[in-house]
CSV table of C-alpha atoms in Angstrom, one decimal:
chain,number,residue,atom,x,y,z
A,1,MET,CA,2.2,-19.6,9.1
A,2,LYS,CA,2.9,-15.8,9.7
A,3,ARG,CA,3.5,-15.5,13.4
A,4,ASN,CA,3.1,-11.8,13.7
A,5,ARG,CA,0.1,-9.8,14.8
A,6,ILE,CA,-1.5,-8.2,11.7
A,7,LEU,CA,-4.4,-5.9,12.2
A,8,ALA,CA,-7.7,-7.5,10.8
A,9,GLY,CA,-8.6,-6.7,7.4
A,10,SER,CA,-5.6,-5.1,6.7
A,11,VAL,CA,-4.6,-4.5,3.1
A,12,ALA,CA,-2.2,-2.6,1.8
A,13,LEU,CA,-2.5,0.8,-0.4
A,14,VAL,CA,-1.3,-0.5,-3.7
A,15,VAL,CA,-0.2,2.5,-5.6
A,16,GLY,CA,0.4,3.7,-9.1
A,17,ALA,CA,-1.1,5.1,-12.2
A,18,LEU,CA,-3.1,7.4,-14.5
A,19,ALA,CA,-6.9,8.1,-14.6
A,20,LEU,CA,-9.5,6.8,-17.0
A,21,ALA,CA,-12.3,9.2,-16.7
A,22,GLY,CA,-16.0,8.0,-16.7
A,23,CYS,CA,-15.9,4.8,-15.3
A,24,SER,CA,-19.2,2.8,-14.8
A,25,GLY,CA,-19.7,0.1,-12.4
A,26,GLY,CA,-21.2,-2.7,-14.3
A,27,GLY,CA,-22.7,-5.7,-12.0
A,28,SER,CA,-22.8,-8.8,-13.1
A,29,ASN,CA,-24.4,-9.8,-16.4
A,30,GLU,CA,-25.4,-13.7,-16.6
A,31,ASN,CA,-27.0,-14.4,-19.6
A,32,SER,CA,-29.9,-17.0,-20.8
A,33,ASP,CA,-26.9,-18.7,-23.1
A,34,GLY,CA,-24.6,-19.5,-20.4
A,35,THR,CA,-22.0,-16.8,-20.8
A,36,VAL,CA,-21.1,-14.4,-18.0
A,37,GLU,CA,-19.8,-10.7,-18.3
A,38,MET,CA,-17.7,-9.1,-15.3
A,39,THR,CA,-16.4,-5.9,-14.6
A,40,LEU,CA,-12.6,-5.5,-13.2
A,41,TRP,CA,-11.1,-2.6,-11.4
A,42,GLN,CA,-7.7,-1.8,-10.8
A,43,ASN,CA,-5.4,1.1,-10.7
A,44,SER,CA,-2.7,0.1,-12.6
A,45,THR,CA,-2.5,1.7,-16.1
A,46,THR,CA,0.4,1.8,-17.2
A,47,GLY,CA,3.2,-0.3,-18.3
A,48,PRO,CA,3.7,-4.1,-17.0
A,49,GLY,CA,1.2,-3.7,-14.3
A,50,GLN,CA,-1.5,-2.7,-16.6
A,51,GLN,CA,-0.3,-5.6,-18.8
A,52,PHE,CA,-0.5,-7.8,-16.1
A,53,TRP,CA,-4.2,-8.0,-15.6
A,54,LYS,CA,-4.8,-8.0,-19.5
A,55,ASP,CA,-2.8,-11.1,-19.6
A,56,ALA,CA,-4.7,-12.7,-16.5
A,57,ILE,CA,-7.9,-12.2,-18.3
A,58,ALA,CA,-6.8,-13.1,-21.5
A,59,ALA,CA,-5.7,-16.2,-20.0
A,60,PHE,CA,-8.8,-16.8,-17.7
A,61,GLU,CA,-11.2,-16.0,-20.4
A,62,GLU,CA,-9.1,-18.9,-22.5
A,63,GLU,CA,-9.7,-21.3,-20.1
A,64,ASN,CA,-13.4,-20.2,-19.1
A,65,PRO,CA,-14.4,-19.5,-22.6
A,66,ASN,CA,-18.2,-18.7,-21.3
A,67,VAL,CA,-16.8,-15.7,-19.3
A,68,THR,CA,-16.0,-12.0,-20.2
A,69,ILE,CA,-13.9,-9.8,-18.3
A,70,LYS,CA,-14.3,-5.7,-18.7
A,71,MET,CA,-11.3,-4.4,-17.2
A,72,GLN,CA,-11.9,-0.4,-16.0
A,73,SER,CA,-8.1,1.2,-15.3
A,74,VAL,CA,-9.3,3.8,-12.6
A,75,GLN,CA,-6.5,6.3,-10.8
A,76,ASN,CA,-5.3,5.5,-7.6
A,77,GLU,CA,-6.4,8.9,-6.0
A,78,ASP,CA,-9.8,8.5,-7.6
A,79,MET,CA,-10.6,4.7,-6.6
A,80,ASP,CA,-11.7,5.0,-3.1
A,81,GLY,CA,-14.7,7.8,-4.2
A,82,LYS,CA,-16.0,5.8,-7.4
A,83,LEU,CA,-15.6,2.6,-5.9
A,84,GLN,CA,-18.1,4.0,-3.0
A,85,THR,CA,-20.3,5.8,-5.2
A,86,SER,CA,-20.9,2.7,-7.6
A,87,LEU,CA,-21.3,0.6,-4.4
A,88,ASN,CA,-24.2,3.0,-2.7
A,89,ALA,CA,-25.8,2.7,-6.3
A,90,GLY,CA,-25.9,-0.5,-6.2
A,91,ASP,CA,-24.4,-0.9,-9.5
A,92,PRO,CA,-20.2,-1.8,-8.3
A,93,PRO,CA,-17.5,-3.6,-10.8
A,94,ASP,CA,-17.8,-7.4,-10.0
A,95,ILE,CA,-13.6,-7.6,-8.8
A,96,PHE,CA,-12.1,-4.6,-7.5
A,97,LEU,CA,-9.0,-3.2,-5.4
A,98,GLN,CA,-9.8,-4.1,-2.1
A,99,ARG,CA,-8.0,-1.4,0.8
A,100,GLY,CA,-8.9,-3.1,3.4
A,101,GLY,CA,-8.8,-2.0,7.0
A,102,GLY,CA,-12.0,0.0,8.2
A,103,LYS,CA,-12.8,0.9,4.8
A,104,MET,CA,-13.6,-3.2,4.1
A,105,ALA,CA,-15.6,-3.1,7.5
A,106,ALA,CA,-17.5,-0.6,6.3
A,107,MET,CA,-18.4,-2.3,2.9
A,108,VAL,CA,-19.1,-5.5,4.7
A,109,GLN,CA,-21.7,-3.9,7.2
A,110,ALA,CA,-23.1,-2.8,4.5
A,111,ASN,CA,-23.5,-6.0,2.9
A,112,GLN,CA,-21.5,-5.2,-0.5
A,113,LEU,CA,-18.8,-8.0,-0.2
A,114,MET,CA,-18.9,-11.2,-1.6
A,115,ASP,CA,-18.2,-13.8,1.5
A,116,LEU,CA,-15.1,-15.7,0.2
A,117,THR,CA,-14.7,-18.0,3.2
A,118,GLY,CA,-13.7,-21.5,2.0
A,119,LYS,CA,-14.3,-20.4,-1.7
A,120,ILE,CA,-10.8,-19.9,-2.7
A,121,THR,CA,-9.3,-23.1,-4.0
A,122,GLY,CA,-6.2,-24.6,-5.9
A,123,GLU,CA,-3.0,-23.4,-6.0
A,124,ALA,CA,-4.2,-20.2,-4.2
A,125,ALA,CA,-5.8,-22.1,-1.5
A,126,GLU,CA,-2.5,-24.5,-1.2
A,127,ASN,CA,0.1,-21.9,-1.4
A,128,ILE,CA,-0.9,-18.7,0.1
A,129,PRO,CA,0.1,-18.6,4.0
A,130,GLU,CA,-2.8,-18.4,6.6
A,131,GLY,CA,-1.3,-14.8,8.0
A,132,SER,CA,-2.1,-13.6,4.4
A,133,PHE,CA,-5.7,-14.7,4.6
A,134,LYS,CA,-6.0,-13.5,7.9
A,135,ALA,CA,-5.0,-9.8,6.9
A,136,GLU,CA,-8.2,-10.2,4.5
A,137,THR,CA,-10.6,-11.4,7.5
A,138,TYR,CA,-13.3,-9.6,9.1
A,139,GLN,CA,-15.6,-11.1,11.5
A,140,ASP,CA,-14.0,-14.3,11.3
A,141,LYS,CA,-15.1,-14.4,7.5
A,142,LEU,CA,-12.8,-14.0,4.1
A,143,TRP,CA,-13.3,-10.9,2.2
A,144,ALA,CA,-10.6,-10.7,-0.1
A,145,ILE,CA,-8.0,-12.5,-1.5
A,146,PRO,CA,-4.3,-11.5,-0.9
A,147,LEU,CA,-1.8,-11.1,-3.8
A,148,SER,CA,0.9,-9.2,-2.6
A,149,VAL,CA,3.1,-8.3,0.8
A,150,LEU,CA,3.4,-4.8,1.0
A,151,PRO,CA,5.2,-3.3,4.2
A,152,GLY,CA,6.9,-0.1,3.4
A,153,GLY,CA,10.4,1.7,4.5
A,154,ILE,CA,12.9,4.1,2.3
A,155,PHE,CA,13.6,3.1,-1.2
A,156,TYR,CA,17.0,4.5,-2.1
A,157,SER,CA,19.6,5.0,-4.4
A,158,GLN,CA,22.8,3.4,-3.6
A,159,ASP,CA,25.1,5.4,-6.0
A,160,LEU,CA,23.6,8.8,-4.7
A,161,TYR,CA,24.4,7.4,-1.1
A,162,GLU,CA,28.1,6.4,-1.8
A,163,ALA,CA,28.7,9.7,-3.7
A,164,ALA,CA,27.3,11.5,-0.6
A,165,GLY,CA,29.9,9.4,1.2
A,166,ILE,CA,27.2,7.2,3.2
A,167,SER,CA,28.6,4.2,4.4
A,168,GLU,CA,25.5,3.0,6.1
A,169,THR,CA,22.1,2.8,5.7
A,170,PRO,CA,20.5,5.0,8.8
A,171,LYS,CA,19.5,2.9,12.0
A,172,THR,CA,17.9,5.6,14.0
A,173,ILE,CA,16.2,9.1,13.0
A,174,ASP,CA,19.3,11.1,13.9
A,175,ASP,CA,21.3,9.3,11.3
A,176,LEU,CA,18.8,9.9,9.0
A,177,VAL,CA,19.1,13.9,9.5
A,178,ALA,CA,23.0,13.1,8.9
A,179,ALA,CA,22.5,11.3,5.8
A,180,ASN,CA,19.9,13.6,4.8
A,181,ASP,CA,22.9,16.5,5.4
A,182,LYS,CA,25.1,14.7,3.3
A,183,LEU,CA,23.1,14.5,0.4
A,184,LYS,CA,22.3,17.8,0.2
A,185,ALA,CA,25.7,18.9,0.3
A,186,THR,CA,25.8,17.2,-3.3
A,187,ASP,CA,22.9,19.2,-4.3
A,188,VAL,CA,20.8,16.1,-4.3
A,189,ALA,CA,17.4,16.6,-2.4
A,190,PRO,CA,17.7,14.0,0.6
A,191,LEU,CA,14.3,12.7,0.5
A,192,ALA,CA,11.2,12.7,-2.0
A,193,LEU,CA,7.6,13.3,-1.2
A,194,GLY,CA,4.3,13.7,-3.2
A,195,ALA,CA,2.6,15.9,-0.2
A,196,LYS,CA,0.1,17.3,-3.1
A,197,ASP,CA,-1.7,13.3,-2.8
A,198,ALA,CA,-1.7,13.8,1.1
A,199,TRP,CA,-1.2,10.1,1.7
A,200,PRO,CA,2.4,9.8,1.3
A,201,ALA,CA,2.9,12.7,3.8
A,202,ALA,CA,0.9,11.2,6.2
A,203,HIS,CA,3.0,8.1,6.0
A,204,TRP,CA,5.6,10.1,7.6
A,205,PHE,CA,3.1,10.5,10.6
A,206,TYR,CA,2.1,6.9,10.8
A,207,TRP,CA,5.6,5.5,11.0
A,208,PHE,CA,6.8,8.0,13.9
A,209,ALA,CA,3.3,6.8,15.6
A,210,LEU,CA,4.3,3.2,15.2
A,211,ARG,CA,8.0,4.1,16.8
A,212,GLU,CA,6.0,6.0,19.5
A,213,CYS,CA,3.3,4.2,20.1
A,214,SER,CA,2.9,0.6,21.7
A,215,PRO,CA,1.1,-2.0,19.7
A,216,ALA,CA,-1.7,-2.0,22.2
A,217,THR,CA,-2.1,1.8,21.7
A,218,VAL,CA,-1.9,1.4,18.1
A,219,GLU,CA,-4.5,-1.5,17.8
A,220,ALA,CA,-6.9,0.1,20.3
A,221,THR,CA,-6.7,3.7,18.4
A,222,GLY,CA,-7.7,1.8,15.5
A,223,ASP,CA,-11.1,0.8,17.0
A,224,SER,CA,-11.7,4.0,19.1
A,225,LYS,CA,-10.7,6.8,17.0
A,226,ASP,CA,-9.3,8.1,20.0
A,227,PHE,CA,-5.6,10.2,19.6
A,228,SER,CA,-5.5,11.1,23.6
A,229,ASP,CA,-2.6,9.0,24.4
A,230,PRO,CA,0.6,10.9,24.4
A,231,CYS,CA,2.3,9.1,22.0
A,232,TRP,CA,0.2,10.3,19.4
A,233,LEU,CA,1.2,13.9,20.0
A,234,LYS,CA,4.5,12.8,20.4
A,235,ALA,CA,4.5,11.6,16.9
A,236,ALA,CA,3.4,14.5,15.4
A,237,GLN,CA,6.2,16.6,17.4
A,238,ASP,CA,8.9,14.2,15.7
A,239,LEU,CA,7.4,15.1,12.5
A,240,ALA,CA,7.4,18.6,12.9
A,241,ASP,CA,10.8,18.5,14.2
A,242,PHE,CA,12.2,16.5,11.2
A,243,ASN,CA,10.4,18.7,9.0
A,244,ALA,CA,12.3,21.6,10.4
A,245,THR,CA,15.8,20.1,8.9
A,246,GLN,CA,14.5,20.5,5.5
A,247,PRO,CA,14.5,16.5,4.2
A,248,PHE,CA,12.1,16.9,1.4
A,249,ASN,CA,12.6,18.4,-2.4
A,250,GLU,CA,11.8,21.6,-3.0
A,251,GLY,CA,8.2,22.3,-3.6
A,252,PHE,CA,7.3,18.7,-2.1
A,253,LEU,CA,3.7,20.4,-1.4
A,254,THR,CA,2.6,20.6,-4.7
A,255,THR,CA,4.7,17.3,-6.0
A,256,ALA,CA,2.5,14.3,-7.0
A,257,ALA,CA,3.3,11.0,-5.6
A,258,GLN,CA,3.9,8.4,-8.4
A,259,GLN,CA,2.7,10.6,-11.7
A,260,GLY,CA,5.5,11.2,-14.2
A,261,ALA,CA,9.2,12.0,-14.1
A,262,GLY,CA,8.5,15.1,-11.7
A,263,SER,CA,6.9,12.8,-8.9
A,264,SER,CA,8.3,11.7,-5.9
A,265,ALA,CA,8.7,8.4,-7.3
A,266,GLY,CA,10.1,10.0,-10.5
A,267,LEU,CA,12.7,12.3,-9.0
A,268,VAL,CA,14.1,8.8,-7.3
A,269,ALA,CA,13.8,6.9,-10.8
A,270,ASN,CA,16.0,10.0,-12.2
A,271,HIS,CA,18.5,10.4,-9.6
A,272,LYS,CA,16.9,13.5,-8.4
A,273,ALA,CA,16.2,12.5,-5.0
A,274,GLY,CA,18.1,10.1,-2.7
A,275,GLY,CA,15.1,8.4,-1.7
A,276,GLU,CA,11.3,7.9,-0.6
A,277,LEU,CA,9.2,6.6,1.9
A,278,MET,CA,6.9,4.1,0.3
A,279,GLY,CA,5.5,0.8,0.4
A,280,ALA,CA,6.7,-2.3,-1.3
A,281,TRP,CA,4.8,-1.3,-4.7
A,282,ASP,CA,7.0,1.2,-5.3
A,283,PRO,CA,10.1,-0.3,-7.2
A,284,GLY,CA,7.4,-0.8,-9.9
A,285,VAL,CA,6.4,2.5,-10.0
A,286,ILE,CA,10.0,3.6,-9.9
A,287,ALA,CA,10.9,1.3,-12.9
A,288,SER,CA,7.8,2.8,-15.3
A,289,LEU,CA,9.7,6.5,-14.6
A,290,THR,CA,13.0,5.4,-15.1
A,291,PRO,CA,14.5,6.9,-18.6
A,292,ASP,CA,14.5,3.2,-20.3
A,293,GLU,CA,10.9,2.1,-18.6
A,294,LYS,CA,13.2,-0.7,-16.7
A,295,PRO,CA,13.9,-1.2,-12.9
A,296,LEU,CA,16.3,1.4,-11.4
A,297,PRO,CA,20.1,-0.6,-11.2
A,298,ASP,CA,21.0,1.1,-7.8
A,299,LEU,CA,17.9,0.7,-6.0
A,300,ALA,CA,18.2,-0.3,-2.8
A,301,TRP,CA,16.2,-0.7,0.9
A,302,TYR,CA,16.3,-0.1,4.4
A,303,PRO,CA,13.2,-0.1,7.2
A,304,PHE,CA,12.1,3.2,8.7
A,305,PRO,CA,14.6,3.9,11.5
A,306,GLU,CA,14.3,3.5,15.1
A,307,VAL,CA,13.2,6.1,17.3
A,308,PRO,CA,14.9,6.3,20.9
A,309,GLY,CA,13.0,6.3,23.8
A,310,GLY,CA,9.6,5.2,22.3
A,311,ASP,CA,6.9,2.7,23.2
A,312,GLY,CA,6.9,1.0,19.8
A,313,GLU,CA,8.5,-2.7,19.8
A,314,PRO,CA,12.0,-2.0,17.4
A,315,GLY,CA,11.5,-3.6,14.3
A,316,SER,CA,7.7,-3.5,13.6
A,317,MET,CA,6.6,-2.7,10.5
A,318,MET,CA,3.4,-1.1,8.5
A,319,GLY,CA,2.0,-2.5,5.6
A,320,GLY,CA,-0.2,-5.4,4.9
A,321,VAL,CA,-0.8,-7.0,1.4
A,322,ASP,CA,-3.0,-6.0,-1.6
A,323,GLY,CA,-6.0,-7.9,-2.0
A,324,TYR,CA,-9.2,-7.8,-4.6
A,325,SER,CA,-12.4,-8.5,-3.8
A,326,CYS,CA,-16.0,-9.9,-5.4
A,327,SER,CA,-19.0,-7.5,-5.2
A,328,ALA,CA,-22.2,-9.2,-3.2
A,329,GLN,CA,-23.9,-9.5,-6.4
A,330,ALA,CA,-20.9,-11.1,-8.5
A,331,PRO,CA,-21.5,-14.4,-10.0
A,332,LYS,CA,-19.5,-17.5,-8.6
A,333,GLU,CA,-17.2,-16.8,-11.8
A,334,CYS,CA,-15.8,-14.0,-9.9
A,335,VAL,CA,-14.5,-16.4,-7.1
A,336,ASP,CA,-13.0,-18.5,-9.6
A,337,PHE,CA,-10.9,-16.0,-11.1
A,338,LEU,CA,-9.6,-14.8,-7.6
A,339,SER,CA,-8.7,-18.2,-7.2
A,340,PHE,CA,-6.8,-18.4,-10.7
A,341,VAL,CA,-4.9,-15.2,-10.2
A,342,GLY,CA,-3.7,-16.5,-6.8
A,343,SER,CA,-2.2,-19.7,-8.5
A,344,ASP,CA,1.2,-20.0,-9.0
A,345,ALA,CA,2.0,-19.3,-12.4
A,346,GLN,CA,0.1,-16.0,-12.0
A,347,GLN,CA,1.4,-14.9,-8.6
A,348,THR,CA,5.0,-15.4,-10.5
A,349,ALA,CA,3.7,-13.0,-13.1
A,350,TYR,CA,2.4,-10.2,-10.6
A,351,TYR,CA,5.8,-10.1,-8.5
A,352,GLU,CA,7.4,-9.5,-12.1
A,353,ALA,CA,4.5,-7.1,-13.3
A,354,PHE,CA,5.0,-5.3,-10.2
A,355,SER,CA,8.3,-6.2,-8.9
A,356,SER,CA,6.4,-6.3,-5.3
A,357,PRO,CA,6.8,-9.5,-3.1
A,358,PRO,CA,3.7,-12.1,-4.0
A,359,VAL,CA,2.2,-13.6,-1.0
A,360,ASN,CA,1.9,-17.0,-2.6
A,361,THR,CA,4.6,-19.0,-1.3
A,362,VAL,CA,6.0,-20.7,-4.3
A,363,ALA,CA,6.0,-17.7,-6.2
A,364,GLN,CA,7.9,-16.1,-3.8
A,365,GLU,CA,11.1,-18.8,-4.6
A,366,ALA,CA,11.2,-16.4,-7.6
A,367,VAL,CA,12.4,-13.1,-6.1
A,368,THR,CA,15.7,-12.4,-6.6
A,369,GLU,CA,16.3,-8.4,-6.0
A,370,PRO,CA,18.1,-8.2,-2.6
A,371,TYR,CA,15.8,-5.1,-1.6
A,372,LEU,CA,12.6,-7.3,-1.8
A,373,ILE,CA,14.1,-10.3,0.0
A,374,GLN,CA,15.2,-7.8,2.8
A,375,ILE,CA,11.7,-6.5,2.9
A,376,LEU,CA,10.4,-10.1,3.1
A,377,GLU,CA,13.2,-11.1,6.1
A,378,ALA,CA,12.0,-7.9,7.9
A,379,TYR,CA,8.5,-8.5,7.3
A,380,ASN,CA,8.5,-12.0,8.7
A,381,LYS,CA,10.6,-11.5,11.8
A,382,ALA,CA,8.5,-8.3,12.6
A,383,PRO,CA,7.5,-8.1,16.1
A,384,PHE,CA,4.2,-6.3,15.0
A,385,VAL,CA,2.8,-5.3,11.5
A,386,SER,CA,0.0,-2.6,11.5
A,387,GLN,CA,-1.5,-1.9,8.1
A,388,TRP,CA,-1.4,1.4,6.9
A,389,LEU,CA,-2.7,3.8,9.8
A,390,ASP,CA,-5.2,6.1,7.4
A,391,THR,CA,-7.0,2.6,6.0
A,392,VAL,CA,-7.2,1.3,9.6
A,393,LEU,CA,-8.9,4.3,10.4
A,394,GLY,CA,-11.3,4.3,7.5
A,395,GLN,CA,-11.7,6.8,4.8
A,396,ASN,CA,-13.7,9.6,7.0
A,397,VAL,CA,-10.9,9.5,9.7
A,398,GLY,CA,-7.7,8.8,7.6
A,399,ASN,CA,-8.9,11.2,4.8
A,400,ALA,CA,-8.9,14.1,7.4
A,401,LEU,CA,-5.8,12.9,9.6
A,402,ASN,CA,-3.7,12.9,5.9
A,403,VAL,CA,-4.9,16.4,5.0
A,404,SER,CA,-4.1,17.6,8.7
A,405,VAL,CA,-0.6,16.1,8.0
A,406,VAL,CA,-0.1,18.3,5.3
A,407,SER,CA,-1.0,21.4,7.1
A,408,LEU,CA,1.6,20.9,9.6
A,409,LEU,CA,4.2,20.0,6.8
A,410,ALA,CA,3.5,23.5,5.3
A,411,GLY,CA,3.2,25.4,8.7
A,412,GLN,CA,0.0,26.1,8.7
A,413,SER,CA,-0.7,24.1,11.8
A,414,THR,CA,1.0,22.6,15.1
A,415,PRO,CA,1.2,19.4,16.4
A,416,GLN,CA,-1.2,19.8,19.0
A,417,GLN,CA,-3.9,21.3,16.3
A,418,MET,CA,-3.2,18.1,14.2
A,419,ILE,CA,-4.3,15.7,17.1
A,420,ASP,CA,-7.2,17.9,18.3
A,421,GLU,CA,-8.5,17.6,14.3
A,422,ALA,CA,-8.0,14.0,14.6
A,423,ASN,CA,-9.6,13.9,17.6
A,424,ALA,CA,-12.6,15.8,16.1
A,425,ALA,CA,-12.4,13.7,13.0
A,426,GLY,CA,-12.8,10.4,15.6
A,427,ALA,CA,-15.7,11.7,17.5
A,428,LYS,CA,-17.7,12.3,14.2
A,429,GLY,CA,-16.6,8.8,13.6
């Protein structure tokens, strides 16, 4: 049902939350009396997001009195490491957040995931578009259920833009630089960036690459991990030039992304910054960090500006979908739970909790926020959609590139050095 090309196995980076230390995996526990115990790992530990999972579990357990699900909340930045450790130890959670891309492919190759092909049933199977399921597919098999469409762009404060005299949202990078200068004149940080967590900084490079590189090059590099095409160096230079205009908040290199009022999302939530480049989960995170912990009334969105002269197809988007997988040894009730959370009512509740567009088309009818409607429209008409490139590239290469981008922004390396480091990481796999 979705006409865009989506990189195979794509799953967006879902973000948000505080840590719960000492998480254990769990594995399934099918008891002799017919009861089943499962564990769920997710990364929303505060506010409506965490409450959604508590309510979903309670509702599922009520319909399935023989099933008990124990939920663990894991800090987003800790999720990959903890999950990989538990998978490698043979003691993973039964149900867990799935990043997708190269990370999911590695799990499939290690026989760590349950094949969900043909197993999702009910409203989830009927009302989630084929394109969203394709985003969770690898080697023609389904490995996760999609829950939310999460493309990126710039979330911004309409009030701060209007106060700065910005009458139109930026269409090109030059427009964005001009808008930033107007915001700085009002003593507002133009763009918030939580570079302490690395991946938010890398988003800027990935978006420049999406504008400079053709879709074919982006896809080929996802497979080859080879950054020798000149467009990658051009994107790195674009980022260096943009960084030289001082677009980010003071102290952005030590700013966290989404934890607390001083984080990048918190700066937007409290009108300390004009906007933030982030995925479509950001409205929910911002809402949790406003003084009244309610959605920011003046929040709006626009797509990443175009870069004139680049080989990327105008209007291309970066993002994907948020998904959940079952471990290979999970009981069959794991699939039942995934089908349950993909149902119409649960998908509507998911949207209301996370303020992000659901994949279920019936639940999409409940979306009222203008910026979410804009995101869905831009996503649906995009000529090319790429998953977050650090996810596409896999954990080793993606993480190395994320760190290299921060070094570039800190003035500790050059664009050429950054690309050399990316190629070195790619050569190691």
